[in-house]
XYZ file of C-alpha atoms in Angstrom:
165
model
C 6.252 30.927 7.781
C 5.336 27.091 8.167
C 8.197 24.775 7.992
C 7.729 20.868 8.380
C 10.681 18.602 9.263
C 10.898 15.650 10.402
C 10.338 14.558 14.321
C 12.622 12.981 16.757
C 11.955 10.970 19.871
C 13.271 14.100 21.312
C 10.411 15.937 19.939
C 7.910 13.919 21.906
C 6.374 16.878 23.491
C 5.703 19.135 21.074
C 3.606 16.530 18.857
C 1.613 15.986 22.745
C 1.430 19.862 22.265
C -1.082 20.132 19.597
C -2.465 16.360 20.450
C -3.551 17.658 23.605
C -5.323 20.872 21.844
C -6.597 19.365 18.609
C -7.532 15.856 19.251
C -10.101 16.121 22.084
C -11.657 19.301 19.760
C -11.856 17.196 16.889
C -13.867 14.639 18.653
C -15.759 15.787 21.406
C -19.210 15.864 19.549
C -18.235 12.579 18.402
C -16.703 10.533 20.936
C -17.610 10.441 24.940
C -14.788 11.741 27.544
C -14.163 8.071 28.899
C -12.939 7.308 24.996
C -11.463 10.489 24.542
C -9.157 9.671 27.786
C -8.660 6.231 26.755
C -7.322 7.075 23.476
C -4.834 9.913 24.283
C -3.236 7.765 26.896
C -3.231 5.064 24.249
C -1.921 7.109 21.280
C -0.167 9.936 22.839
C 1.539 9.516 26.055
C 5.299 9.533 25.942
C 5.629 5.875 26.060
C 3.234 5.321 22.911
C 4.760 8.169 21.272
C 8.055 6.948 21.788
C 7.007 3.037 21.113
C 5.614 3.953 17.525
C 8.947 5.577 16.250
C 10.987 3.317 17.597
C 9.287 0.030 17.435
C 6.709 0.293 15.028
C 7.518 2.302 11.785
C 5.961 5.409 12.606
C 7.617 8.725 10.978
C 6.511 12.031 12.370
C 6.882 15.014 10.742
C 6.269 18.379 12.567
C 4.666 21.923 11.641
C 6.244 24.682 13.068
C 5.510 28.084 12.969
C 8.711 29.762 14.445
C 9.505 27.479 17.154
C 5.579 26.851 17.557
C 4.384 23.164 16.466
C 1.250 23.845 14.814
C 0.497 20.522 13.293
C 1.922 16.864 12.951
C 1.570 13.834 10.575
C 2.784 10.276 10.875
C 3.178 7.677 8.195
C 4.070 4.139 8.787
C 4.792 1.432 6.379
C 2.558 -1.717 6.599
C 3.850 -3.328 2.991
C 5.747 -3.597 0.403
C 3.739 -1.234 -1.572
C 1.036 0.138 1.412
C 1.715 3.096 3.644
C -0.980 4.087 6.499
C -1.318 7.431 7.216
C -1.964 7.361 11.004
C -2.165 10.684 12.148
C -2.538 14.214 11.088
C -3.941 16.994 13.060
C -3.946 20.964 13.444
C -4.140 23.127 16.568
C -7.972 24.166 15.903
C -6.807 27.809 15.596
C -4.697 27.024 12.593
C -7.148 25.395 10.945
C -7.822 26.360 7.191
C -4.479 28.215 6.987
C -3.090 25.273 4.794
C -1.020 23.690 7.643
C -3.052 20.340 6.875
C -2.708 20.813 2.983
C 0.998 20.772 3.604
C 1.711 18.259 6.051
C -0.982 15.528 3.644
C 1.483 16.640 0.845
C 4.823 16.216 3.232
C 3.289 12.314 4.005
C 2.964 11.393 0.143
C 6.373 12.867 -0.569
C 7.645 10.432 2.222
C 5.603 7.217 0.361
C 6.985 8.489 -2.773
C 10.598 8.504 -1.193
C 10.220 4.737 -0.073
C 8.033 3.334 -3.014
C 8.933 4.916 -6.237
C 6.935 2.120 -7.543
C 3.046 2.377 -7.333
C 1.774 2.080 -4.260
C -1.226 2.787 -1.796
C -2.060 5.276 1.399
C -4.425 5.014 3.624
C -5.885 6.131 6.591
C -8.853 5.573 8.646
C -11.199 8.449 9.408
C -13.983 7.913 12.181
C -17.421 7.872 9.866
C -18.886 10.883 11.836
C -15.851 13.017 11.199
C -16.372 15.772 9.038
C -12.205 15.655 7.808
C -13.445 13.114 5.470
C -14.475 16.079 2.963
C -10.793 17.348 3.251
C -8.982 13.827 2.453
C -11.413 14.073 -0.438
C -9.934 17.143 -1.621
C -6.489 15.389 -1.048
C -7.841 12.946 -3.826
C -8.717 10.370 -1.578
C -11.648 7.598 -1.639
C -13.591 5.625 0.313
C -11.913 2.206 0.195
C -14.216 0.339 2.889
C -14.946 0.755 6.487
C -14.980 -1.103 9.579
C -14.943 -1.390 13.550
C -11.841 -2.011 15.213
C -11.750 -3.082 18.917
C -9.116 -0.321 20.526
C -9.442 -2.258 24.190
C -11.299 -0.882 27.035
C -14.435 -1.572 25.639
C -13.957 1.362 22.433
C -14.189 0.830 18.946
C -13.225 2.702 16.407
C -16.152 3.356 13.606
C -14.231 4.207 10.598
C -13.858 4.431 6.976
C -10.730 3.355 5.064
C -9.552 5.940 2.506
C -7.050 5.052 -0.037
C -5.020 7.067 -2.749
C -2.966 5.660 -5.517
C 0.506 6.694 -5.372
């Protein structure tokens, strides 16, 4: 049975768990190994990991299957009324078993929880990504897109989804 709670600092490794697994599957046709190494140091070593809870907003929830994590999420508040959902991602074995269903519907709870008023998610999805269909089926839409200098020389080539809350 899937459970989702929320993350600690102390829970670090286990969202560097299924980072390591499911982030370099989900873009390895899509971005080249220097990027791909650039951008799990950037995003997911223990320092970054720990930086974005503490210092920057970031709220991490955690599936777990047993005492398995399986997936994670991570919404962080960048307005009054905007939330950006920065991360979500499934081992690649667990895909299409729901985990990502849940853990989309665990983030807008958490909006919902801080903004009873209306308000807007987001997230950026690279443009060659093939998740976009799924954030579709999460009711989301193509709000605009862009290409955001990450450092190193790497850009990110993504659209901006958006759902009303």
């Amino acid at each position: 049975m899937i459970t989702i709670r929320k993350a600690s600092v102390e829970e670090c490794r286990a969202i560097q768990a299924v980072a390591d697994a499911a982030f370099p599957a989900t873009y390895a046709e899509i971005l080249s190994p220097g990027q791909l190494d650039y951008m799990m140091e950037w995003m997911y070593s223990g320092a970054a990991l720990r930086r974005q809870m503490l210092e920057e907003g970031h709220t991490y929830y955690i599936a777990w299957d047993g005492a398995a994590p399986v997936g994670y999420v991570s919404v962080q508040r960048q307005g009054e009324a905007l939330f950006h959902l920065q991360k979500i991602y499934v081992l690649p074995g667990r895909q299409g078993q729901r985990i990502g269903r849940l853990l989309f519907e665990r983030a807008v709870r958490a909006v919902k929880e801080l903004c009873p008023a209306p308000c807007r998610l987001e997230l950026n999805v690279n443009r060659s990504n093939p998740a976009r269909g799924f954030y579709e089926k999460m009711g989301m839409r193509i709000v605009r897109e862009g290409d955001f200098p990450i450092g190193g020389g790497y850009y990110m080539n993504d659209y901006i989804m958006g759902l009303d809350i």
